[in-house]
Coordinates of C-alpha atoms in Angstrom, one line a residue:
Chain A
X231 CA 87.6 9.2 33.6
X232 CA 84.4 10.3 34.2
X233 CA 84.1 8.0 37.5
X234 CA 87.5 10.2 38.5
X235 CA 85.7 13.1 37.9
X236 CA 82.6 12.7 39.5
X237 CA 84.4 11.0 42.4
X238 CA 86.6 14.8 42.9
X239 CA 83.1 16.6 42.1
X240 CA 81.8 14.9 45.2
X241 CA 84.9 15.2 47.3
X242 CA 85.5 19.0 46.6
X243 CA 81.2 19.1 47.4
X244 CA 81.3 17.6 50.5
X245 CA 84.9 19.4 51.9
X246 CA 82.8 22.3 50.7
X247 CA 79.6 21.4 53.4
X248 CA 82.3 20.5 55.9
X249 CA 84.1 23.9 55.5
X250 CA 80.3 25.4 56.1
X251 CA 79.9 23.8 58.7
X252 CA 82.6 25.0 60.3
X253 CA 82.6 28.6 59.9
X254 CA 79.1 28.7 61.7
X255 CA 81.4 27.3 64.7
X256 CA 83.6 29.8 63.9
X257 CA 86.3 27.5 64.0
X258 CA 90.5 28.1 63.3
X259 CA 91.6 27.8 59.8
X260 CA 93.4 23.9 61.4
X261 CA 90.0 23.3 62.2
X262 CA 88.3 23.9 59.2
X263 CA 90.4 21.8 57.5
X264 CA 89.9 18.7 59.5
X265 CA 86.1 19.2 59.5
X266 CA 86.4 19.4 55.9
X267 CA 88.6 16.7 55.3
X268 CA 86.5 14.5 57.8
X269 CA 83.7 15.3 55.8
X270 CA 84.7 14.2 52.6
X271 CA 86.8 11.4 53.5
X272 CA 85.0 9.9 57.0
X273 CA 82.3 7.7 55.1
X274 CA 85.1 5.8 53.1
X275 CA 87.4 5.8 56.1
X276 CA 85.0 4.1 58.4
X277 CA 83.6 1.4 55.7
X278 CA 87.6 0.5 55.0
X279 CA 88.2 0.4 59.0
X280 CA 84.9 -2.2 59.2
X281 CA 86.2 -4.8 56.3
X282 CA 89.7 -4.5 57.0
X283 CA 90.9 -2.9 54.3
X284 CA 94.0 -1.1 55.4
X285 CA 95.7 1.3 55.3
X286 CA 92.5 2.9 54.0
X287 CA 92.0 4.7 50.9
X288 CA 92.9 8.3 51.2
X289 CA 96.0 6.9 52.7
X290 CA 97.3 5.3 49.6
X291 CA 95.5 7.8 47.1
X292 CA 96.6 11.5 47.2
X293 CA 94.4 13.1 45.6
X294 CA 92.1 13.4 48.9
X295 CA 95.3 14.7 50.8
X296 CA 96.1 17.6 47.9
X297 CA 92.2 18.0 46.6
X298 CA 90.6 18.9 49.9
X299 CA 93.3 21.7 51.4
X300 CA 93.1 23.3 48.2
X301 CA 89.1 23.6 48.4
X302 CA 89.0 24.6 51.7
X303 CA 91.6 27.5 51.0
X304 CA 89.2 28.6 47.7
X305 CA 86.1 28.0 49.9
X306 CA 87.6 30.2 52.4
X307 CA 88.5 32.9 50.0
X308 CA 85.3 32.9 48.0
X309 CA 82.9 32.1 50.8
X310 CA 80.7 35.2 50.3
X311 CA 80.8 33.8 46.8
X312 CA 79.5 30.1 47.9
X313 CA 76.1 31.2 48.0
X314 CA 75.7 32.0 44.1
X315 CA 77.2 28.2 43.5
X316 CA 74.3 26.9 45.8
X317 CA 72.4 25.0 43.3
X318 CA 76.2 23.6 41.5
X319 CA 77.3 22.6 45.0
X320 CA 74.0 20.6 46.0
X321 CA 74.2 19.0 42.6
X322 CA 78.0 17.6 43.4
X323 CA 77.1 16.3 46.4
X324 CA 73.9 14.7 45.2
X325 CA 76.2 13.1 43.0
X326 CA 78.8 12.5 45.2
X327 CA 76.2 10.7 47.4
X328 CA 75.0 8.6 44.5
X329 CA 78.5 7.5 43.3
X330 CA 79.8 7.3 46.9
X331 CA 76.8 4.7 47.5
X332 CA 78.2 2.5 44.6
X333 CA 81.7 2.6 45.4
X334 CA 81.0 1.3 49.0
X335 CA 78.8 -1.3 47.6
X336 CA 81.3 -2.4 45.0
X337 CA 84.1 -2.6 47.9
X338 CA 81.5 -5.1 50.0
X339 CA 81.3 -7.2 47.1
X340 CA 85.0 -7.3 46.0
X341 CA 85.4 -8.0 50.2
X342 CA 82.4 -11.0 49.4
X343 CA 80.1 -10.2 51.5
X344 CA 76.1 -10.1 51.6
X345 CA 74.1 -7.4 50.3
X346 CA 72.5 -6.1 52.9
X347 CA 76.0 -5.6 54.3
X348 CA 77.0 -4.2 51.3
X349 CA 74.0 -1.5 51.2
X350 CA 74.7 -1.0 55.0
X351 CA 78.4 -0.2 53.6
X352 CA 77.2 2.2 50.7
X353 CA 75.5 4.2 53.2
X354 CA 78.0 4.4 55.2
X355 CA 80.4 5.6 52.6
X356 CA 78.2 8.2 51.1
X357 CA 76.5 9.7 54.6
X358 CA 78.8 9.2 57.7
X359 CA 81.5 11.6 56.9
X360 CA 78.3 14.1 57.3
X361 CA 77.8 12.0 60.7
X362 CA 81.4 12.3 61.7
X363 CA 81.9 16.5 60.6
X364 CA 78.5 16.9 63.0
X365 CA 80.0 14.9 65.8
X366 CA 83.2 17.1 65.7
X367 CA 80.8 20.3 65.4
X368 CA 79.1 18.9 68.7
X369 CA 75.8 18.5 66.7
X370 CA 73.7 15.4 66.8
X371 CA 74.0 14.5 63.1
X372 CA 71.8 16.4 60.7
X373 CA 70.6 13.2 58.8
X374 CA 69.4 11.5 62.2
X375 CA 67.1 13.9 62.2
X376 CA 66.1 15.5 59.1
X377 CA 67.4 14.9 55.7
X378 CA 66.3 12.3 53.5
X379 CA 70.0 11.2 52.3
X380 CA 70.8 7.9 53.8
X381 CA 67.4 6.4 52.7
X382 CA 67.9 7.2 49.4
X383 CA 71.5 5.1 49.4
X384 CA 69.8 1.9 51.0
X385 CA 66.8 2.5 48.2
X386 CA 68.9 3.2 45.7
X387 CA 71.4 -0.5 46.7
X388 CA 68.3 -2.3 47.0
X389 CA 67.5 -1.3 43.9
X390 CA 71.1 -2.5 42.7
X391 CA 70.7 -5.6 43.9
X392 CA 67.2 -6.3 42.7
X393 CA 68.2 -5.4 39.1
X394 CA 71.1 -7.7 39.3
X395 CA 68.6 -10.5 40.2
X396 CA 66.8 -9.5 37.4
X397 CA 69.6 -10.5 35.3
X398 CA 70.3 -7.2 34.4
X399 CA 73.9 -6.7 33.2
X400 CA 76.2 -4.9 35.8
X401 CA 77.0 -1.6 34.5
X402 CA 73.2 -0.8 33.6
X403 CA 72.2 -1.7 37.1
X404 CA 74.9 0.2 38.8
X405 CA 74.1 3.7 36.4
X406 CA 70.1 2.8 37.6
X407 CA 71.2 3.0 40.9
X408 CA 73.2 6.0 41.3
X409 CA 70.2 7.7 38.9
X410 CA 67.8 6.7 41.7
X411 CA 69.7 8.1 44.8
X412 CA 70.5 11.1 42.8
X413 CA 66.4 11.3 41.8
X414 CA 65.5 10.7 45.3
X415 CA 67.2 13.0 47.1
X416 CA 66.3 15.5 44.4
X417 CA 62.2 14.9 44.7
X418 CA 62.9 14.8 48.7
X419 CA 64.7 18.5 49.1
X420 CA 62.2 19.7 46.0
X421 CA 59.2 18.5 47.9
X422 CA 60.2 19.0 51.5
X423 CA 60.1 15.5 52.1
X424 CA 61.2 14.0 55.3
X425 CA 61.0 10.7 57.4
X426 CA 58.7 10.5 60.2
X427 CA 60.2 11.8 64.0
X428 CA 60.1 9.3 66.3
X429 CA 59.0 10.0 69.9
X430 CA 56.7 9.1 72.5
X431 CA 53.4 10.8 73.4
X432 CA 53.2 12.2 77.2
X433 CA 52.0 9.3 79.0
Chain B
X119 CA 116.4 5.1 76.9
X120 CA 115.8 8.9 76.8
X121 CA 113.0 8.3 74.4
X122 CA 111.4 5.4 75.8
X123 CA 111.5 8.2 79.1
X124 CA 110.3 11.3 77.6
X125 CA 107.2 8.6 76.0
X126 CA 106.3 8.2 79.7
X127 CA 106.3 11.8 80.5
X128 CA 104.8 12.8 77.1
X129 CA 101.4 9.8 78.4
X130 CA 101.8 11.1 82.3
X131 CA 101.5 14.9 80.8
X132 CA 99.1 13.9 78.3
X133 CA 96.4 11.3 80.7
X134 CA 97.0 14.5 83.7
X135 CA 95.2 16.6 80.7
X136 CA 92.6 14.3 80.6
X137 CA 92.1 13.9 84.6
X138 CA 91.7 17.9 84.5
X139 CA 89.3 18.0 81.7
X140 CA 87.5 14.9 83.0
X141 CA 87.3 16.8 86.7
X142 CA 85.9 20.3 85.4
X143 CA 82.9 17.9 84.0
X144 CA 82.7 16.2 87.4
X145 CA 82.4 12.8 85.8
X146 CA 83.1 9.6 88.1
X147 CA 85.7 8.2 88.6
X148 CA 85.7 5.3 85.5
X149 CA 84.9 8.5 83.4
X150 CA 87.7 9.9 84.5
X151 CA 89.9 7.0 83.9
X152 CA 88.7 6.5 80.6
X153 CA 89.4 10.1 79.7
X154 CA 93.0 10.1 80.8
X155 CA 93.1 6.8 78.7
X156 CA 91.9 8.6 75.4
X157 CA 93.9 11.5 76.0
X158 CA 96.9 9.5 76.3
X159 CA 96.5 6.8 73.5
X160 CA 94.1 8.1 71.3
X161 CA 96.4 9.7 68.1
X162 CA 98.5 6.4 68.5
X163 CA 95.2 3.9 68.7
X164 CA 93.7 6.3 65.5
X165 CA 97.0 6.5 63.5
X166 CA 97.4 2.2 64.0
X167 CA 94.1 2.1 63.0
X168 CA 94.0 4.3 59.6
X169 CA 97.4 2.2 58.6
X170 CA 96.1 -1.4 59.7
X171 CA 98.6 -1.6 62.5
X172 CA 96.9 -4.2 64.2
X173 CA 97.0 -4.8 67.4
X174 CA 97.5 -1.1 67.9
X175 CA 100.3 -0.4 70.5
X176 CA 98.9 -0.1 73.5
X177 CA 97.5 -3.4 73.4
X178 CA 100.7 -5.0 72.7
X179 CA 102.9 -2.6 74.6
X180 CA 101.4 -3.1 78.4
X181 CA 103.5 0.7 79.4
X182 CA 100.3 2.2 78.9
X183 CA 98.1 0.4 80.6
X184 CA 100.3 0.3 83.5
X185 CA 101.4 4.2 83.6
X186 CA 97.6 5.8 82.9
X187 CA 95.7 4.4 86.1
X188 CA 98.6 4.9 88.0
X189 CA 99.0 8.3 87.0
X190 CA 94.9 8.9 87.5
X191 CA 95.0 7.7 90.8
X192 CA 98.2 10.5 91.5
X193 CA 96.8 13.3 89.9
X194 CA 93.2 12.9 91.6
X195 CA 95.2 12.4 95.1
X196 CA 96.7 15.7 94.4
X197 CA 94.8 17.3 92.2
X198 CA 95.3 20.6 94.4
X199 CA 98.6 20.3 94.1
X200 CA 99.0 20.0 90.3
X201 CA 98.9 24.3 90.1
X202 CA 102.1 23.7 91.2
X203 CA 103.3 21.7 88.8
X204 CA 102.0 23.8 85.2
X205 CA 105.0 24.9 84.1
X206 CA 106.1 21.2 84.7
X207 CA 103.0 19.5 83.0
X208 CA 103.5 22.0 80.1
X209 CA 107.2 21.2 79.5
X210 CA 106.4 17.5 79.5
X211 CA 103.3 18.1 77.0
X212 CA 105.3 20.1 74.4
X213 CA 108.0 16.9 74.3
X214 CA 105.4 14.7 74.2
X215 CA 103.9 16.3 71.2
X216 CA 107.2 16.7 69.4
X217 CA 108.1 13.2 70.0
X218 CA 104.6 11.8 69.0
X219 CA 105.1 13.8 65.7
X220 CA 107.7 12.0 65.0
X221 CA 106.6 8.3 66.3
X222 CA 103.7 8.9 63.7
X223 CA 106.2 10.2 61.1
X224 CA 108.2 6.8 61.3
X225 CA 105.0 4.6 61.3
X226 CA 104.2 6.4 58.3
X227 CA 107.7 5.3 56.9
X228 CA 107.8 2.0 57.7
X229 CA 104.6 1.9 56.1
X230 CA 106.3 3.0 53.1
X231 CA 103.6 6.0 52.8
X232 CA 104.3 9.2 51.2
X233 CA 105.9 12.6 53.3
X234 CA 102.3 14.1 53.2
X235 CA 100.6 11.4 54.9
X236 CA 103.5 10.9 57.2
X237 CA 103.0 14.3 58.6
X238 CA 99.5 14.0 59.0
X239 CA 100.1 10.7 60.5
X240 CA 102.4 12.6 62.8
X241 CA 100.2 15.5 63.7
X242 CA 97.3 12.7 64.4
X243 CA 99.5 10.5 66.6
X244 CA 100.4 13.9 68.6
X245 CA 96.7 16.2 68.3
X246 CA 94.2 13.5 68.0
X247 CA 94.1 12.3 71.6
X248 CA 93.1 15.4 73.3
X249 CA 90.2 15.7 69.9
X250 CA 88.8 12.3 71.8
X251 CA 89.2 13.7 75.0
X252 CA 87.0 16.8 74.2
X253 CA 84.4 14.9 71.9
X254 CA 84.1 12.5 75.0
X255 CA 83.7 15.2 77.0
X256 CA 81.1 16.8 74.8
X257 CA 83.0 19.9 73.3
X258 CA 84.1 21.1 70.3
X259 CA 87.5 20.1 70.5
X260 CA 89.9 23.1 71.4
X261 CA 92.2 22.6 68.8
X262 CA 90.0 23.1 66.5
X263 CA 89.0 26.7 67.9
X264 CA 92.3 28.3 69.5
X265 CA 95.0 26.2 70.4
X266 CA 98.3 26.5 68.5
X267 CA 99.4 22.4 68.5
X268 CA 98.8 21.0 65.0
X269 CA 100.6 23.6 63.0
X270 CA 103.8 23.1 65.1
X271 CA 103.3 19.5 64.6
X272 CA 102.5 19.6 60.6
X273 CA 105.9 22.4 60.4
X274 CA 108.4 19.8 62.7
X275 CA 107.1 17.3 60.2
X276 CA 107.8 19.3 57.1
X277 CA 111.0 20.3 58.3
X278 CA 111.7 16.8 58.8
X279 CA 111.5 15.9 55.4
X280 CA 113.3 19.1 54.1
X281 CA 116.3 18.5 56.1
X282 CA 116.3 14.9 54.4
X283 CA 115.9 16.3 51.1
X284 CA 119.4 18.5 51.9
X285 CA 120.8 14.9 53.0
X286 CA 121.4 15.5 57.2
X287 CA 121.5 12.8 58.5
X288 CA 118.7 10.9 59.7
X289 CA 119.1 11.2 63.2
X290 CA 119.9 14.9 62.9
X291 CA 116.5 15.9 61.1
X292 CA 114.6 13.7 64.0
X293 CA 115.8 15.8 66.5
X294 CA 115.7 19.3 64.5
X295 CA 111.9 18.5 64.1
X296 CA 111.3 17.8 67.4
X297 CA 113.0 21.1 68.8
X298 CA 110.5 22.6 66.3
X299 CA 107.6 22.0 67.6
X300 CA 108.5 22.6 70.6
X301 CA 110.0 25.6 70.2
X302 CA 106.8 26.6 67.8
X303 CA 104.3 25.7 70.7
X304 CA 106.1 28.1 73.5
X305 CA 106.6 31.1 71.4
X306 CA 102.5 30.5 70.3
X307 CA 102.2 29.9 74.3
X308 CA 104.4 32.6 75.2
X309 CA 103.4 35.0 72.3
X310 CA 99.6 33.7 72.7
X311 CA 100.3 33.6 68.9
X312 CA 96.7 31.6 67.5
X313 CA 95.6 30.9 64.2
X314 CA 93.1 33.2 62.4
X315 CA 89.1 32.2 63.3
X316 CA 87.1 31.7 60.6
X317 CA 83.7 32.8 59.8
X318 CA 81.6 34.3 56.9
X319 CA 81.0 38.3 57.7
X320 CA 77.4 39.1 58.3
X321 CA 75.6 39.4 54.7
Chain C
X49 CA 72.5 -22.9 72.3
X50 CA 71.9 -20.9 75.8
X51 CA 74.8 -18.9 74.3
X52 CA 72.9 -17.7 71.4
X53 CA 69.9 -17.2 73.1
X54 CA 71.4 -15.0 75.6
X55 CA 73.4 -13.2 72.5
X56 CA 70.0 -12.2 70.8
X57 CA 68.2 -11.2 74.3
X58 CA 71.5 -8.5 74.8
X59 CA 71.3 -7.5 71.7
X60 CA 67.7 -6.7 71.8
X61 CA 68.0 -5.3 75.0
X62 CA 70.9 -2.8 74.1
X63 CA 69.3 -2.1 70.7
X64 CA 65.5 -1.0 72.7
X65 CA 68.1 0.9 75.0
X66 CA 69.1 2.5 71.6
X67 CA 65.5 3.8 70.7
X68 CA 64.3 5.0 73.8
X69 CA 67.8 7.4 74.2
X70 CA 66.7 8.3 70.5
X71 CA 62.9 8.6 70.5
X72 CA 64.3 11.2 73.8
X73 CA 66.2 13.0 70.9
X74 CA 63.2 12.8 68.4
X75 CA 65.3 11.8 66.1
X76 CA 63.6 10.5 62.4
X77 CA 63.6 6.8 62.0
X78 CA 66.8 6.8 59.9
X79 CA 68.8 8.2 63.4
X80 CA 66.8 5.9 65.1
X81 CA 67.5 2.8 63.5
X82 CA 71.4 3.8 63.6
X83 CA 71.3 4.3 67.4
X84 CA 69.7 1.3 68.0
X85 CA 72.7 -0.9 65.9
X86 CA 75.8 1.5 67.5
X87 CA 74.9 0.7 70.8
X88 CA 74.2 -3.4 70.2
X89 CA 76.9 -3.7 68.2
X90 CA 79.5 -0.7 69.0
X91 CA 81.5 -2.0 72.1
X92 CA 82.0 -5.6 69.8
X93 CA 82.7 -3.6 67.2
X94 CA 85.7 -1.1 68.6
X95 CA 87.0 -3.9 70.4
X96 CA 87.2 -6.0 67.0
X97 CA 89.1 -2.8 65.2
X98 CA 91.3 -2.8 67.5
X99 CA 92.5 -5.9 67.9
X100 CA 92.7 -6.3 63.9
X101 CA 89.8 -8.8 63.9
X102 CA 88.2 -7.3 60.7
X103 CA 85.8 -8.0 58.9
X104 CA 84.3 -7.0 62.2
X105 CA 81.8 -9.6 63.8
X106 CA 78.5 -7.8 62.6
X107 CA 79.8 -8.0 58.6
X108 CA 80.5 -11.8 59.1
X109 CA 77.4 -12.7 61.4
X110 CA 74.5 -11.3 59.6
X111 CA 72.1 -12.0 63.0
X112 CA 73.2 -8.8 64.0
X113 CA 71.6 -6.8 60.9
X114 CA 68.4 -9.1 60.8
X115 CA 67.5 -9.0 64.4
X116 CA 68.1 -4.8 65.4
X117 CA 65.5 -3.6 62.3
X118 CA 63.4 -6.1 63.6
X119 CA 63.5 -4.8 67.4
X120 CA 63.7 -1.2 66.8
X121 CA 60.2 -1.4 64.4
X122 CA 58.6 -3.4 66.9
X123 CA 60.0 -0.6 69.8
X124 CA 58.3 1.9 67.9
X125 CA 55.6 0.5 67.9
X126 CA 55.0 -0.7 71.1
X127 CA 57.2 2.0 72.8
X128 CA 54.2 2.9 74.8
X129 CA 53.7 -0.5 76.2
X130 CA 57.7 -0.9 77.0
X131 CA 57.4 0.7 80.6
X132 CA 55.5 -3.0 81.6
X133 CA 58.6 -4.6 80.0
X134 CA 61.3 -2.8 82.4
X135 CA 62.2 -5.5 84.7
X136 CA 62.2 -7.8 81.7
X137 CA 64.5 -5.2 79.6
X138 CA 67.1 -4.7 82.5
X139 CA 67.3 -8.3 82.8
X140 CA 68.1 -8.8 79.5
X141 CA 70.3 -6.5 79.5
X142 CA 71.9 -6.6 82.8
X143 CA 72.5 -10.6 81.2
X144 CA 73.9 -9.0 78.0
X145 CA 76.8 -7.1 79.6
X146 CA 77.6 -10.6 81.5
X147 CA 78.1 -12.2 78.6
X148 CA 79.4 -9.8 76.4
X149 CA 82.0 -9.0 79.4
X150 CA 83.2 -12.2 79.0
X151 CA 82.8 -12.5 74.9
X152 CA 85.2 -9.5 74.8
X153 CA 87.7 -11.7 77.0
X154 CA 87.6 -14.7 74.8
X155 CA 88.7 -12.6 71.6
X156 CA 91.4 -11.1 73.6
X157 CA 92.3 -14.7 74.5
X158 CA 92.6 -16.0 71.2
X159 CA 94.4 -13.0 70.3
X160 CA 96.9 -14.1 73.1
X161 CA 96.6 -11.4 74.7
X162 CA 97.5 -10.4 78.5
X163 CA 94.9 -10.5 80.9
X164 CA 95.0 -6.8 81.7
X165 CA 94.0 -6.0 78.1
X166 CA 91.0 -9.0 77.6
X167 CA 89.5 -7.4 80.6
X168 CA 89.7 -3.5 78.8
X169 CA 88.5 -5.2 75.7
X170 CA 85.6 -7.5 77.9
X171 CA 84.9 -4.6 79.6
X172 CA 84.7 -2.0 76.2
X173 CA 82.3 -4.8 74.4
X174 CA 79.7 -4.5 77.1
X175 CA 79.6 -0.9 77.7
X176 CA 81.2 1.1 74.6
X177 CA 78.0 0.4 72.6
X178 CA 76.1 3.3 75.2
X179 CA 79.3 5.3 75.3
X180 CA 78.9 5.5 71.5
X181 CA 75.2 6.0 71.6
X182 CA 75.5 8.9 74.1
X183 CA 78.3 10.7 71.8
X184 CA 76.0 10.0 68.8
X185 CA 73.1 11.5 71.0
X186 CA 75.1 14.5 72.0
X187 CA 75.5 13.7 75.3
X188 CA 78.6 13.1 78.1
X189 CA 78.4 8.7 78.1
X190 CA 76.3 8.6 81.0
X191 CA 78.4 5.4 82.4
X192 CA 81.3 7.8 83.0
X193 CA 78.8 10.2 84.9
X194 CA 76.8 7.9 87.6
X195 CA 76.1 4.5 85.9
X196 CA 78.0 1.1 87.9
X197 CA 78.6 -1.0 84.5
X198 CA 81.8 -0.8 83.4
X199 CA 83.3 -1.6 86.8
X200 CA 80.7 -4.4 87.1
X201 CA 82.2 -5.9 83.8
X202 CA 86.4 -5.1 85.6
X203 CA 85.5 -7.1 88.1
X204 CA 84.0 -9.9 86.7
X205 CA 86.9 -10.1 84.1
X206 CA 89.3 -10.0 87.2
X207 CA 87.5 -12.6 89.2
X208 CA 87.5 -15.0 86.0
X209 CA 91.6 -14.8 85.7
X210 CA 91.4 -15.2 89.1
X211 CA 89.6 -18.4 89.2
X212 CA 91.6 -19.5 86.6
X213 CA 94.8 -18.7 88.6
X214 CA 93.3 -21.0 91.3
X215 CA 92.8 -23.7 88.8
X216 CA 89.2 -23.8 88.8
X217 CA 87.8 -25.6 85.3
X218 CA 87.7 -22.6 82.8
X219 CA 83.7 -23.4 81.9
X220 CA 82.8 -22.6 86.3
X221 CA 85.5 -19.4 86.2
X222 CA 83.3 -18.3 83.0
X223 CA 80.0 -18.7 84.4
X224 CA 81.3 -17.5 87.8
X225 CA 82.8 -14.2 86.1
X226 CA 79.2 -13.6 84.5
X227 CA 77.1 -14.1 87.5
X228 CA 79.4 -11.6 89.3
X229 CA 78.6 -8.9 86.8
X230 CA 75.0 -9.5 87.3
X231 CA 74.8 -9.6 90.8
X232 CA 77.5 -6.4 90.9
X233 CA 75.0 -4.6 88.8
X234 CA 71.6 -6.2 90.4
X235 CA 72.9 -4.9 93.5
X236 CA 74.1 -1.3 92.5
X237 CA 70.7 -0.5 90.9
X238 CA 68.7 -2.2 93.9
X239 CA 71.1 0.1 96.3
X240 CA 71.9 2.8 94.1
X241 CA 75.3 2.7 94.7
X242 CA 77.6 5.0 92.5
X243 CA 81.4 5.7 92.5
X244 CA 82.2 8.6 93.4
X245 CA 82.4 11.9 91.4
X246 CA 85.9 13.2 90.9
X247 CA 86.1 17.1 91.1
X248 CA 88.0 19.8 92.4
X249 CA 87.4 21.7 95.8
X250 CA 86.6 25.3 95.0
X251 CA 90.4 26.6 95.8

C-alpha cells in the first residue's frame, strides 16, 4: 500500500519534470505526453529490455498508461500553478528516485544476478527515463553533467548490499537504502553539491 | 496480397523519408542507409522489443532488408526526380501509417494486451520510426512539435475497438480504422489542422 | 585465450574513445563513466535485444563492468599522456571492430540466422557503440558523416560467407574476415578515403 503509493507519487513526479521539460521546447500537446511518459516510465523500460523481462512492466500494469495522461493534462492546466508545488514535487521525485533504486535492484536479484549489476540496474531504473526525456528534448542529459542523482542510487545500493552482508535483515536494509538516496540527494541540491567536470587542460 | 503490397509501399514511402531527411544533413552514404533503415523499421523493431517479440520482424522477415537498400540506392539516383513524385510518396505514407496502426494493434492482441496498450502499440509501430530518424538525425523529432500523425493513429485505433464493442465484424472494424487515419491525416494535411503547442506564458 | 585478450584491448579501446568524446563535452564523471560503457558495450548490446538474447552479454559477463571503471579512471588520469598512446589506441581499436565484426556474426549464427542479417548484426556490434555515444553526446554519429567503419565491418562479414561458400575451413574464413576489416580501415585512415556525401544539387 504504501509501496503503491510512493511508487504513483514518483511516477506522477517524474511525468511532472517530463511535462517541464517539454513546454520549454514548446512542444505539441502529443509531444508532451510522450516526453512525459518517457520520463516516468524509460528507467523501468530499459532495465526490463536488459534482463529480458518482457513484455515490460507498464505494458502489463495500467496504471502507468491511465496515471501519466491524466498528470500531464492537470500539469498542463495548472502549470502556472506548478511553481507553488516546487518543494512537494522535488520531494516525490526524490522519493521516486529512492524507491525506483530499490525496485530495479530487487528485479536484478529476483533475475539472479550480481550486485554490481543489480546497482547498475537500480540506477538505471530511477535516472535513465531523465536520460531518455533529454535525448528526445535534443539535450545531452542533465545528470551527465550536473546533478548529483545517479551517484546517490549506486551509494545508496552499495549501501544495500553492504548491510545485507552485515546480516542485517532484508526489509531494514532496503528502508536504509532508499533513506540514504533520499538523504543524499537532499544534502547535494541543499548544498550545491556536484561531481567534478571532466576535461582536459589546453595542451 | 494487397496487404503484404501496401507493407512494401508503406517501407518504400517510409525509408524515401529517411533518404530525404538523411540528404538535407548531407550525411554519407552508410548514414544514409541507416537512416532509411530506422525510418522504415524502427516502430516495428521498438513495438517487438517492448512485447518480447524476439527476433523482431525484420530479422526474421528478409522483405526489409531486401526492399530498404534497394529503395536507397533509387531514391539517391533520382533524388531530383522525387518532387515529382510527393503527392505519390504522401499517398503511400498515409497507408503505410494506417496499416502499421493496425499491424501494432494485432501484435498487441495476440499478445493478449489490453485495448489501451494495443493502440499505443499501434501508434508506436506507425510514429516511432520517423522519432528515430529525427533523434539520429539530431532533432527534436517533428512529431512531437507540429505534425498531425499520432492522433490519427491513436483515433483509427480507438475506433477500432469501438466498432468491436458494437460487434462488426472483425474484418470490417480493420478496415474502418485504417480509412481513419488516413482520412484524419489529409484533412490535417489538407486543412494544415495541428495540435495546440504548449508552453507556460511568460511569468 | 588470444580471443579474450583481444576482447579486453576493444573494449578498452572503445571505452578511452568514450572519455575523450565526453571529457570534449565536459561532462561530470557520472556522464563520463556512462559514455565510456555505451560505446564498449552498446553495439553488443542492441544487437543482443534484438535478437532476444537477454540477459544481454554485459549482465552475464561481469568483465565488462570490472574492466570500463577501471579504464575510464585511469583515462582521466592520464588523459594528458593519451596523445603518445594514439597509434597504440587505434590499433586496439581498429582490432576491436575486427573482432567484434565477426562476434556479432557468430550470435547471428547460432541464432540461425541468414547471412544478410549476421552481417547487419556483426556490423551494428562494432560500430553502434559510437553511434550511441554520439546521440548520447548530442551529436549526428559521426560514422554516418565521414568515418569508413561500418563498411569496413560489411565487407569483412561478406568476404567471411564468401570464404565459406568456397569451402575454405571456417577458423581461416574467420581470421581472413577480420584481417580484412583491419586492413580496410588501416588503409582508409592512411589514405583518408571517405564515401561519398549524399545531398541534393541546389535545384
Amino acid at each position: 500500500m504504501l509501496y503503491q503509493l510512493t511508487d504513483i507519487l514518483g511516477t506522477v513526479a517524474f511525468a511532472i519534470s517530463g511535462v517541464l521539460v517539454a513546454m520549454d521546447k514548446r512542444l505539441d500537446l502529443f509531444g508532451v505526453l510522450i516526453i512525459a511518459f518517457v520520463t516516468a516510465i524509460g528507467g523501468g523500460t530499459l532495465r526490463d529490455l536488459l534482463i529480458g523481462n518482457t513484455p515490460v512492466t507498464w505494458i502489463q500494469d495500467l496504471t502507468y498508461i491511465m496515471v501519466i495522461p491524466i498528470t500531464v493534462v492537470l500539469a498542463i492546466a495548472f502549470a502556472n500553478q506548478l511553481k507553488y508545488l516546487r518543494k512537494s514535487l522535488f520531494l516525490f521525485d526524490t522519493l521516486g528516485i529512492g524507491l525506483y533504486t530499490m525496485v530495479g535492484i530487487e528485479k536484478g536479484l529476483e533475475a539472479q544476478l550480481s550486485p554490481l549489476v543489480c546497482i547498475a540496474l537500480g540506477t538505471m531504473t530511477a535516472s535513465f527515463g531523465g536520460v531518455l526525456r533529454d535525448i528526445l528534448c535534443n539535450e545531452i542529459p542533465v545528470i551527465f553533467r550536473k546533478e548529483i542523482y545517479a551517484t546517490a542510487c549506486i551509494l545508496g545500493g552499495a549501501l544495500y548490499f553492504l548491510l545485507l552482508t552485515f546480516k542485517m535483515p532484508e526489509s531494514y536494509a532496503y528502508l536504509s537504502a532508499i533513506l540514504l538516496v533520499i538523504l543524499l540527494r537532499i544534502l547535494a541540491v541543499r548544498f550545491k553539491i556536484r561531481l567534478p567536470n571532466i576535461y582536459r587542460a589546453r595542451d
